[in-house]
Amino acid sequence: MSSVTLENVFVRFRGGAVGLDAVDLAVADGEFLALVGPSGSGKTTLLRSIAGFMAPTSGRVLIGDRVVAEGARVDPPEARGLGMVFQQHAVWPHWNAGRNVEYPLRRAGVPRAERRRRVAETLELVGLAGYEDRNPATLSGGQRQRIALARALVSRPRVLLLDEALSALDEPLRDRLRLELRTLTRQLGLTVIHVTHDRAEALALADRVAVLEAGRVRQIDTPARLLEDPVDAFVARFLSDATLLDGAVTAGRFRATDHALEAACDGAPDGPAQAAIVPDAVRVRHDIAGDARVRSALFAPTGSDLIVEWRGVPMRARSAERFQVGDTVAVSIDAARVFPVGRRAAVVA
């Protein structure tokens, strides 16, 4: 089995800063999980705890049924059966491509003939058949990243860990490698944990996405459910660029504190709340008598990506029409999601 489990894992750094705060996480055998969150949210700390580069302060880490970290017992990275690819290609320039890929097998004492066979097999798997003798200096950035991926795969790991593994690549190469990576990991049946700052990449690649903030997992779910049913205002804003408005619910209606927005929200308890308005719910139309103004307009293949200032509040919006900065427009809201402050429940208005 190649599942990964974290049970009540805490990581505290010197000085008292918290890296992970009571994280429980279960990654199924063969699942592709993406970790996203703002800088300092704990993504890399979580990955390093799984890899064995960091020892949890408390809690347990399991790979399959085997406990690899608990209390003073911490298995080293090389004993965990993992493959890992970093943001920078980490291809050794003084070795040819074949020797770079071969390195984990040499360390493991695999016989020479078997090493050669597995290197050739793995290079073919990543689309670099016959590249054994190539000098890394003659390879493109995408090819060097494939070499790094081949090195991670050649020892047949139980789990593949990716730490911003595609972020140093330019589009459209990066987009192509995303597709190839997903196909390859499915073909091999690998369990994959992928740290990325690219929200679109996480949603496109992963079976599930975990959203972290301040060392905690705020929500973990399929990409569709994360977008359709965020558990709180933070997740709605982080994943969907939602505009948040503070206010309160009274008798089934949300009223914003510093804005004219009101919305029906049957079933929401009375009390402080936030409304989250995603860009696709903001309708913008040209209107010289409107009460909003376009602050930013970016070209998009399907129209415009906008920031409009409406009644003093900047809001993200998307439109099939073209707009210019400074245009006077009218704004309407199709729907808002209301989150009672301090509670996880959300209701659609």
mmCIF file of C-alpha atoms in Angstrom:
data_model
loop_
_atom_site.group_PDB
_atom_site.id
_atom_site.type_symbol
_atom_site.label_atom_id
_atom_site.label_comp_id
_atom_site.label_asym_id
_atom_site.label_seq_id
_atom_site.Cartn_x
_atom_site.Cartn_y
_atom_site.Cartn_z
ATOM 1 C CA MET A 1 0.000 0.000 0.000
ATOM 2 C CA SER A 2 1.131 3.558 -0.705
ATOM 3 C CA SER A 3 -1.381 5.579 1.256
ATOM 4 C CA VAL A 4 -0.140 8.471 3.412
ATOM 5 C CA THR A 5 -1.654 9.353 6.769
ATOM 6 C CA LEU A 6 -0.966 12.172 9.221
ATOM 7 C CA GLU A 7 -2.532 11.846 12.655
ATOM 8 C CA ASN A 8 -2.758 14.960 14.833
ATOM 9 C CA VAL A 9 0.588 16.250 13.590
ATOM 10 C CA PHE A 10 2.072 19.358 15.218
ATOM 11 C CA VAL A 11 5.236 21.105 14.098
ATOM 12 C CA ARG A 12 6.614 23.910 16.235
ATOM 13 C CA PHE A 13 9.772 25.770 15.342
ATOM 14 C CA ARG A 14 12.339 27.312 17.635
ATOM 15 C CA GLY A 15 10.904 30.492 19.058
ATOM 16 C CA GLY A 16 7.421 28.972 19.232
ATOM 17 C CA ALA A 17 6.155 29.561 15.694
ATOM 18 C CA VAL A 18 3.654 26.915 14.610
ATOM 19 C CA GLY A 19 4.265 25.169 11.288
ATOM 20 C CA LEU A 20 1.486 22.581 11.513
ATOM 21 C CA ASP A 21 -1.364 22.693 13.982
ATOM 22 C CA ALA A 22 -3.167 19.398 14.672
ATOM 23 C CA VAL A 23 -3.173 18.236 11.032
ATOM 24 C CA ASP A 24 -5.116 15.084 10.229
ATOM 25 C CA LEU A 25 -4.782 13.983 6.631
ATOM 26 C CA ALA A 26 -5.429 10.731 4.762
ATOM 27 C CA VAL A 27 -4.219 10.326 1.167
ATOM 28 C CA ALA A 28 -5.555 7.171 -0.451
ATOM 29 C CA ASP A 29 -3.504 4.657 -2.403
ATOM 30 C CA GLY A 30 -3.166 6.007 -5.950
ATOM 31 C CA GLU A 31 -4.661 9.414 -5.149
ATOM 32 C CA PHE A 32 -3.300 12.703 -6.490
ATOM 33 C CA LEU A 33 -3.565 15.338 -3.742
ATOM 34 C CA ALA A 34 -2.601 18.990 -4.205
ATOM 35 C CA LEU A 35 -1.690 21.278 -1.300
ATOM 36 C CA VAL A 36 -2.432 24.980 -1.723
ATOM 37 C CA GLY A 37 -2.492 28.009 0.537
ATOM 38 C CA PRO A 38 -0.868 31.411 1.001
ATOM 39 C CA SER A 39 2.827 31.778 1.820
ATOM 40 C CA GLY A 40 3.515 30.484 5.327
ATOM 41 C CA SER A 41 0.375 28.345 5.407
ATOM 42 C CA GLY A 42 2.286 25.105 6.068
ATOM 43 C CA LYS A 43 2.299 23.454 2.626
ATOM 44 C CA THR A 44 6.030 22.805 2.438
ATOM 45 C CA THR A 45 6.253 21.971 6.146
ATOM 46 C CA LEU A 46 3.622 19.290 5.627
ATOM 47 C CA LEU A 47 5.457 17.873 2.612
ATOM 48 C CA ARG A 48 8.803 17.891 4.437
ATOM 49 C CA SER A 49 7.219 16.080 7.382
ATOM 50 C CA ILE A 50 6.041 13.333 5.036
ATOM 51 C CA ALA A 51 9.408 13.198 3.272
ATOM 52 C CA GLY A 52 11.376 12.882 6.522
ATOM 53 C CA PHE A 53 13.277 16.158 6.187
ATOM 54 C CA MET A 54 11.451 17.462 9.253
ATOM 55 C CA ALA A 55 10.435 15.651 12.434
ATOM 56 C CA PRO A 56 6.961 16.423 13.798
ATOM 57 C CA THR A 57 6.875 17.817 17.309
ATOM 58 C CA SER A 58 4.065 15.375 18.029
ATOM 59 C CA GLY A 59 1.659 13.121 16.181
ATOM 60 C CA ARG A 60 2.256 10.276 13.725
ATOM 61 C CA VAL A 61 3.085 9.961 10.039
ATOM 62 C CA LEU A 62 2.345 6.666 8.275
ATOM 63 C CA ILE A 63 3.155 5.468 4.775
ATOM 64 C CA GLY A 64 0.903 2.538 4.113
ATOM 65 C CA ASP A 65 0.665 0.667 7.413
ATOM 66 C CA ARG A 66 4.167 1.620 8.480
ATOM 67 C CA VAL A 67 4.743 4.350 11.054
ATOM 68 C CA VAL A 68 7.639 6.480 9.785
ATOM 69 C CA ALA A 69 7.485 9.234 12.422
ATOM 70 C CA GLU A 70 6.208 9.137 15.976
ATOM 71 C CA GLY A 71 7.867 10.760 18.941
ATOM 72 C CA ALA A 72 11.598 10.100 18.921
ATOM 73 C CA ARG A 73 11.241 7.487 16.190
ATOM 74 C CA VAL A 74 11.785 9.114 12.781
ATOM 75 C CA ASP A 75 12.742 7.077 9.723
ATOM 76 C CA PRO A 76 15.201 8.905 7.417
ATOM 77 C CA PRO A 77 14.022 9.994 3.973
ATOM 78 C CA GLU A 78 15.886 7.232 2.150
ATOM 79 C CA ALA A 79 14.055 4.572 4.177
ATOM 80 C CA ARG A 80 10.558 5.788 3.290
ATOM 81 C CA GLY A 81 10.267 4.582 -0.305
ATOM 82 C CA LEU A 82 9.549 8.047 -1.692
ATOM 83 C CA GLY A 83 10.398 9.926 -4.862
ATOM 84 C CA MET A 84 10.685 13.711 -4.765
ATOM 85 C CA VAL A 85 10.940 16.455 -7.398
ATOM 86 C CA PHE A 86 11.751 20.030 -6.428
ATOM 87 C CA GLN A 87 11.103 23.388 -8.092
ATOM 88 C CA GLN A 88 14.692 23.664 -9.307
ATOM 89 C CA HIS A 89 15.679 20.755 -11.470
ATOM 90 C CA ALA A 90 18.614 19.704 -9.258
ATOM 91 C CA VAL A 91 20.276 17.910 -12.166
ATOM 92 C CA TRP A 92 23.984 17.502 -11.488
ATOM 93 C CA PRO A 93 25.843 19.265 -14.323
ATOM 94 C CA HIS A 94 28.978 17.099 -14.169
ATOM 95 C CA TRP A 95 27.041 13.878 -14.858
ATOM 96 C CA ASN A 96 25.245 12.938 -18.045
ATOM 97 C CA ALA A 97 21.491 12.365 -18.016
ATOM 98 C CA GLY A 98 21.782 8.612 -17.541
ATOM 99 C CA ARG A 99 24.024 8.895 -14.515
ATOM 100 C CA ASN A 100 21.748 11.520 -12.981
ATOM 101 C CA VAL A 101 18.814 9.142 -13.258
ATOM 102 C CA GLU A 102 20.893 6.171 -12.118
ATOM 103 C CA TYR A 103 22.034 7.785 -8.864
ATOM 104 C CA PRO A 104 19.353 6.341 -6.510
ATOM 105 C CA LEU A 105 19.992 2.856 -7.892
ATOM 106 C CA ARG A 106 23.769 3.155 -7.342
ATOM 107 C CA ARG A 107 23.149 4.184 -3.738
ATOM 108 C CA ALA A 108 20.854 1.196 -3.282
ATOM 109 C CA GLY A 109 23.492 -1.208 -4.631
ATOM 110 C CA VAL A 110 21.471 -2.325 -7.669
ATOM 111 C CA PRO A 111 23.658 -4.350 -10.088
ATOM 112 C CA ARG A 112 25.026 -2.472 -13.090
ATOM 113 C CA ALA A 113 23.069 -4.334 -15.787
ATOM 114 C CA GLU A 114 19.814 -3.827 -13.902
ATOM 115 C CA ARG A 115 20.627 -0.150 -13.418
ATOM 116 C CA ARG A 116 21.121 0.360 -17.142
ATOM 117 C CA ARG A 117 17.880 -1.433 -17.981
ATOM 118 C CA ARG A 118 15.831 0.572 -15.479
ATOM 119 C CA VAL A 119 17.380 3.895 -16.493
ATOM 120 C CA ALA A 120 16.540 3.245 -20.154
ATOM 121 C CA GLU A 121 13.030 2.144 -19.221
ATOM 122 C CA THR A 122 12.408 5.220 -17.067
ATOM 123 C CA LEU A 123 13.805 7.687 -19.604
ATOM 124 C CA GLU A 124 11.473 6.211 -22.193
ATOM 125 C CA LEU A 125 8.606 6.609 -19.713
ATOM 126 C CA VAL A 126 9.219 10.365 -19.428
ATOM 127 C CA GLY A 127 9.701 10.840 -23.174
ATOM 128 C CA LEU A 128 13.512 10.952 -23.232
ATOM 129 C CA ALA A 129 14.437 7.579 -24.711
ATOM 130 C CA GLY A 130 18.068 7.504 -25.822
ATOM 131 C CA TYR A 131 19.120 10.529 -23.765
ATOM 132 C CA GLU A 132 21.459 8.596 -21.450
ATOM 133 C CA ASP A 133 24.647 10.224 -22.751
ATOM 134 C CA ARG A 134 23.323 13.763 -23.076
ATOM 135 C CA ASN A 135 25.066 16.542 -21.136
ATOM 136 C CA PRO A 136 22.547 18.457 -18.962
ATOM 137 C CA ALA A 137 23.884 21.741 -20.378
ATOM 138 C CA THR A 138 22.492 20.735 -23.800
ATOM 139 C CA LEU A 139 18.989 20.097 -22.457
ATOM 140 C CA SER A 140 16.088 22.518 -22.227
ATOM 141 C CA GLY A 141 14.512 23.381 -18.896
ATOM 142 C CA GLY A 142 11.638 21.022 -19.588
ATOM 143 C CA GLN A 143 14.015 18.197 -20.469
ATOM 144 C CA ARG A 144 16.033 18.742 -17.288
ATOM 145 C CA GLN A 145 12.821 18.604 -15.269
ATOM 146 C CA ARG A 146 11.960 15.318 -16.977
ATOM 147 C CA ILE A 147 15.390 14.025 -15.940
ATOM 148 C CA ALA A 148 14.611 15.024 -12.336
ATOM 149 C CA LEU A 149 11.252 13.245 -12.601
ATOM 150 C CA ALA A 150 12.899 10.140 -14.043
ATOM 151 C CA ARG A 151 15.387 10.095 -11.159
ATOM 152 C CA ALA A 152 12.465 10.250 -8.708
ATOM 153 C CA LEU A 153 10.692 7.385 -10.478
ATOM 154 C CA VAL A 154 13.588 5.038 -11.284
ATOM 155 C CA SER A 155 13.645 3.471 -7.830
ATOM 156 C CA ARG A 156 9.909 2.679 -8.112
ATOM 157 C CA PRO A 157 8.737 4.791 -5.188
ATOM 158 C CA ARG A 158 5.580 4.161 -3.238
ATOM 159 C CA VAL A 159 4.751 7.861 -3.137
ATOM 160 C CA LEU A 160 5.810 10.784 -5.340
ATOM 161 C CA LEU A 161 6.231 14.184 -3.664
ATOM 162 C CA LEU A 162 6.277 17.292 -5.848
ATOM 163 C CA ASP A 163 7.415 20.611 -4.381
ATOM 164 C CA GLU A 164 6.535 23.364 -6.881
ATOM 165 C CA ALA A 165 7.928 20.957 -9.464
ATOM 166 C CA LEU A 166 6.542 22.796 -12.491
ATOM 167 C CA SER A 167 6.660 26.403 -11.345
ATOM 168 C CA ALA A 168 10.081 27.220 -12.859
ATOM 169 C CA LEU A 169 8.909 26.299 -16.353
ATOM 170 C CA ASP A 170 7.470 28.653 -18.946
ATOM 171 C CA GLU A 171 4.098 28.229 -20.595
ATOM 172 C CA PRO A 172 3.109 26.414 -22.787
ATOM 173 C CA LEU A 173 5.736 23.840 -21.740
ATOM 174 C CA ARG A 174 4.389 23.891 -18.211
ATOM 175 C CA ASP A 175 0.864 23.173 -19.405
ATOM 176 C CA ARG A 176 2.039 20.261 -21.540
ATOM 177 C CA LEU A 177 4.042 18.755 -18.677
ATOM 178 C CA ARG A 178 0.997 19.014 -16.405
ATOM 179 C CA LEU A 179 -0.945 16.800 -18.780
ATOM 180 C CA GLU A 180 1.927 14.371 -19.177
ATOM 181 C CA LEU A 181 2.519 14.210 -15.418
ATOM 182 C CA ARG A 182 -1.123 13.387 -14.701
ATOM 183 C CA THR A 183 -1.188 10.700 -17.383
ATOM 184 C CA LEU A 184 2.090 9.199 -16.161
ATOM 185 C CA THR A 185 1.142 9.056 -12.487
ATOM 186 C CA ARG A 186 -2.166 7.405 -13.315
ATOM 187 C CA GLN A 187 -0.423 4.922 -15.572
ATOM 188 C CA LEU A 188 1.971 3.986 -12.756
ATOM 189 C CA GLY A 189 -0.716 4.008 -10.052
ATOM 190 C CA LEU A 190 1.348 6.407 -7.944
ATOM 191 C CA THR A 191 0.180 8.219 -4.863
ATOM 192 C CA VAL A 192 1.124 11.869 -5.450
ATOM 193 C CA ILE A 193 1.259 14.843 -3.084
ATOM 194 C CA HIS A 194 1.853 18.072 -4.971
ATOM 195 C CA VAL A 195 2.624 21.437 -3.368
ATOM 196 C CA THR A 196 1.846 24.345 -5.656
ATOM 197 C CA HIS A 197 1.084 28.052 -5.412
ATOM 198 C CA ASP A 198 -0.836 27.833 -8.695
ATOM 199 C CA ARG A 199 -4.499 27.378 -7.844
ATOM 200 C CA ALA A 200 -5.520 26.571 -11.411
ATOM 201 C CA GLU A 201 -2.827 23.887 -11.586
ATOM 202 C CA ALA A 202 -4.029 22.304 -8.343
ATOM 203 C CA LEU A 203 -7.655 22.258 -9.471
ATOM 204 C CA ALA A 204 -6.756 20.867 -12.898
ATOM 205 C CA LEU A 205 -4.427 18.077 -11.739
ATOM 206 C CA ALA A 206 -5.674 16.790 -8.423
ATOM 207 C CA ASP A 207 -8.290 14.270 -7.369
ATOM 208 C CA ARG A 208 -8.604 16.332 -4.186
ATOM 209 C CA VAL A 209 -7.164 19.639 -3.034
ATOM 210 C CA ALA A 210 -6.264 20.577 0.558
ATOM 211 C CA VAL A 211 -6.429 24.289 1.361
ATOM 212 C CA LEU A 212 -4.089 25.276 4.207
ATOM 213 C CA GLU A 213 -3.930 28.421 6.290
ATOM 214 C CA ALA A 214 -1.834 29.096 9.394
ATOM 215 C CA GLY A 215 -0.767 25.449 9.671
ATOM 216 C CA ARG A 216 -4.282 24.030 9.505
ATOM 217 C CA VAL A 217 -6.251 22.292 6.781
ATOM 218 C CA ARG A 218 -9.234 24.556 6.216
ATOM 219 C CA GLN A 219 -10.891 22.266 3.693
ATOM 220 C CA ILE A 220 -10.044 19.184 1.663
ATOM 221 C CA ASP A 221 -12.319 18.079 -1.140
ATOM 222 C CA THR A 222 -12.643 17.547 -4.883
ATOM 223 C CA PRO A 223 -11.979 20.597 -7.045
ATOM 224 C CA ALA A 224 -15.649 20.856 -8.013
ATOM 225 C CA ARG A 225 -16.895 20.796 -4.437
ATOM 226 C CA LEU A 226 -14.288 23.287 -3.264
ATOM 227 C CA LEU A 227 -15.502 25.777 -5.852
ATOM 228 C CA GLU A 228 -19.205 25.033 -5.441
ATOM 229 C CA ASP A 229 -19.332 24.631 -1.669
ATOM 230 C CA PRO A 230 -16.422 26.345 0.122
ATOM 231 C CA VAL A 231 -16.518 25.697 3.829
ATOM 232 C CA ASP A 232 -15.731 29.279 4.835
ATOM 233 C CA ALA A 233 -15.021 32.748 3.517
ATOM 234 C CA PHE A 234 -11.244 32.179 3.495
ATOM 235 C CA VAL A 235 -11.543 29.233 1.089
ATOM 236 C CA ALA A 236 -13.979 31.151 -1.127
ATOM 237 C CA ARG A 237 -11.616 34.102 -1.356
ATOM 238 C CA PHE A 238 -8.436 32.067 -1.801
ATOM 239 C CA LEU A 239 -9.683 29.682 -4.497
ATOM 240 C CA SER A 240 -12.259 31.805 -6.297
ATOM 241 C CA ASP A 241 -11.070 35.404 -5.761
ATOM 242 C CA ALA A 242 -14.336 36.127 -4.016
ATOM 243 C CA THR A 243 -14.996 39.636 -2.721
ATOM 244 C CA LEU A 244 -15.829 39.547 1.000
ATOM 245 C CA LEU A 245 -18.276 41.945 2.612
ATOM 246 C CA ASP A 246 -18.698 42.138 6.381
ATOM 247 C CA GLY A 247 -22.197 42.422 7.735
ATOM 248 C CA ALA A 248 -24.859 40.649 9.744
ATOM 249 C CA VAL A 249 -27.824 38.350 9.265
ATOM 250 C CA THR A 250 -31.143 39.423 10.746
ATOM 251 C CA ALA A 251 -34.386 37.521 10.191
ATOM 252 C CA GLY A 252 -33.130 35.684 7.123
ATOM 253 C CA ARG A 253 -31.481 38.653 5.387
ATOM 254 C CA PHE A 254 -27.838 39.610 5.120
ATOM 255 C CA ARG A 255 -27.010 43.308 5.186
ATOM 256 C CA ALA A 256 -23.482 44.536 4.526
ATOM 257 C CA THR A 257 -22.049 46.959 7.069
ATOM 258 C CA ASP A 258 -20.417 49.442 4.675
ATOM 259 C CA HIS A 259 -22.257 48.652 1.472
ATOM 260 C CA ALA A 260 -25.812 48.713 0.152
ATOM 261 C CA LEU A 261 -25.764 44.987 -0.615
ATOM 262 C CA GLU A 262 -28.619 42.966 0.866
ATOM 263 C CA ALA A 263 -29.328 39.307 0.205
ATOM 264 C CA ALA A 264 -31.876 36.756 1.315
ATOM 265 C CA CYS A 265 -30.250 33.861 3.166
ATOM 266 C CA ASP A 266 -32.980 31.646 4.563
ATOM 267 C CA GLY A 267 -31.743 29.313 7.262
ATOM 268 C CA ALA A 268 -28.733 31.381 8.292
ATOM 269 C CA PRO A 269 -28.602 32.155 12.022
ATOM 270 C CA ASP A 270 -28.820 35.753 13.148
ATOM 271 C CA GLY A 271 -25.492 37.367 13.954
ATOM 272 C CA PRO A 272 -22.242 38.607 12.354
ATOM 273 C CA ALA A 273 -21.555 37.174 8.909
ATOM 274 C CA GLN A 274 -19.572 37.626 5.716
ATOM 275 C CA ALA A 275 -20.879 37.517 2.169
ATOM 276 C CA ALA A 276 -18.578 36.032 -0.465
ATOM 277 C CA ILE A 277 -19.212 37.130 -4.047
ATOM 278 C CA VAL A 278 -17.305 35.215 -6.724
ATOM 279 C CA PRO A 279 -16.309 36.995 -9.966
ATOM 280 C CA ASP A 280 -18.684 34.928 -12.103
ATOM 281 C CA ALA A 281 -21.610 36.177 -9.991
ATOM 282 C CA VAL A 282 -20.854 39.844 -10.704
ATOM 283 C CA ARG A 283 -22.706 41.141 -13.774
ATOM 284 C CA VAL A 284 -21.286 44.282 -15.389
ATOM 285 C CA ARG A 285 -22.861 46.265 -18.208
ATOM 286 C CA HIS A 286 -22.064 49.584 -19.882
ATOM 287 C CA ASP A 287 -24.258 52.302 -18.370
ATOM 288 C CA ILE A 288 -23.318 55.988 -18.231
ATOM 289 C CA ALA A 289 -25.771 56.362 -15.354
ATOM 290 C CA GLY A 290 -24.263 53.453 -13.433
ATOM 291 C CA ASP A 291 -22.802 53.744 -9.941
ATOM 292 C CA ALA A 292 -19.639 51.719 -10.577
ATOM 293 C CA ARG A 293 -16.415 52.362 -12.451
ATOM 294 C CA VAL A 294 -13.903 50.031 -14.097
ATOM 295 C CA ARG A 295 -10.569 50.246 -12.262
ATOM 296 C CA SER A 296 -8.768 47.485 -14.159
ATOM 297 C CA ALA A 297 -9.561 45.639 -17.385
ATOM 298 C CA LEU A 298 -7.491 42.727 -18.657
ATOM 299 C CA PHE A 299 -8.000 41.031 -21.980
ATOM 300 C CA ALA A 300 -9.280 37.446 -21.755
ATOM 301 C CA PRO A 301 -10.061 35.063 -24.637
ATOM 302 C CA THR A 302 -13.740 35.130 -23.682
ATOM 303 C CA GLY A 303 -14.026 38.828 -22.845
ATOM 304 C CA SER A 304 -12.588 40.835 -19.947
ATOM 305 C CA ASP A 305 -11.272 40.176 -16.458
ATOM 306 C CA LEU A 306 -12.232 43.214 -14.433
ATOM 307 C CA ILE A 307 -11.921 45.013 -11.164
ATOM 308 C CA VAL A 308 -14.867 47.344 -10.714
ATOM 309 C CA GLU A 309 -15.302 49.754 -7.856
ATOM 310 C CA TRP A 310 -18.931 49.580 -6.810
ATOM 311 C CA ARG A 311 -20.121 51.813 -4.015
ATOM 312 C CA GLY A 312 -16.613 52.087 -2.652
ATOM 313 C CA VAL A 313 -15.805 48.354 -2.810
ATOM 314 C CA PRO A 314 -13.425 46.888 -5.461
ATOM 315 C CA MET A 315 -14.837 43.639 -6.861
ATOM 316 C CA ARG A 316 -13.433 41.059 -9.252
ATOM 317 C CA ALA A 317 -15.701 40.368 -12.212
ATOM 318 C CA ARG A 318 -15.675 38.611 -15.577
ATOM 319 C CA SER A 319 -17.600 39.659 -18.636
ATOM 320 C CA ALA A 320 -18.042 38.597 -22.250
ATOM 321 C CA GLU A 321 -17.946 42.297 -23.186
ATOM 322 C CA ARG A 322 -14.893 44.509 -23.610
ATOM 323 C CA PHE A 323 -14.295 47.373 -21.205
ATOM 324 C CA GLN A 324 -11.767 50.153 -20.739
ATOM 325 C CA VAL A 325 -10.356 51.549 -17.511
ATOM 326 C CA GLY A 326 -12.559 54.413 -16.401
ATOM 327 C CA ASP A 327 -15.779 53.151 -18.011
ATOM 328 C CA THR A 328 -18.915 53.884 -16.005
ATOM 329 C CA VAL A 329 -20.914 50.691 -15.551
ATOM 330 C CA ALA A 330 -23.870 49.198 -13.729
ATOM 331 C CA VAL A 331 -23.311 46.187 -11.492
ATOM 332 C CA SER A 332 -25.675 43.500 -10.290
ATOM 333 C CA ILE A 333 -25.043 40.382 -8.213
ATOM 334 C CA ASP A 334 -26.468 37.023 -9.262
ATOM 335 C CA ALA A 335 -25.760 35.310 -5.957
ATOM 336 C CA ALA A 336 -23.743 35.568 -2.780
ATOM 337 C CA ARG A 337 -22.714 32.954 -0.273
ATOM 338 C CA VAL A 338 -23.164 33.962 3.349
ATOM 339 C CA PHE A 339 -20.893 32.580 6.066
ATOM 340 C CA PRO A 340 -21.799 33.138 9.720
ATOM 341 C CA VAL A 341 -18.654 34.439 11.443
ATOM 342 C CA GLY A 342 -16.952 31.723 13.496
ATOM 343 C CA ARG A 343 -19.043 28.935 12.003
ATOM 344 C CA ARG A 344 -18.349 26.534 9.187
ATOM 345 C CA ALA A 345 -21.851 26.399 7.731
ATOM 346 C CA ALA A 346 -22.606 28.398 4.588
ATOM 347 C CA VAL A 347 -25.826 29.211 2.808
ATOM 348 C CA VAL A 348 -26.488 30.468 -0.684
ATOM 349 C CA ALA A 349 -28.280 33.771 -1.123
#
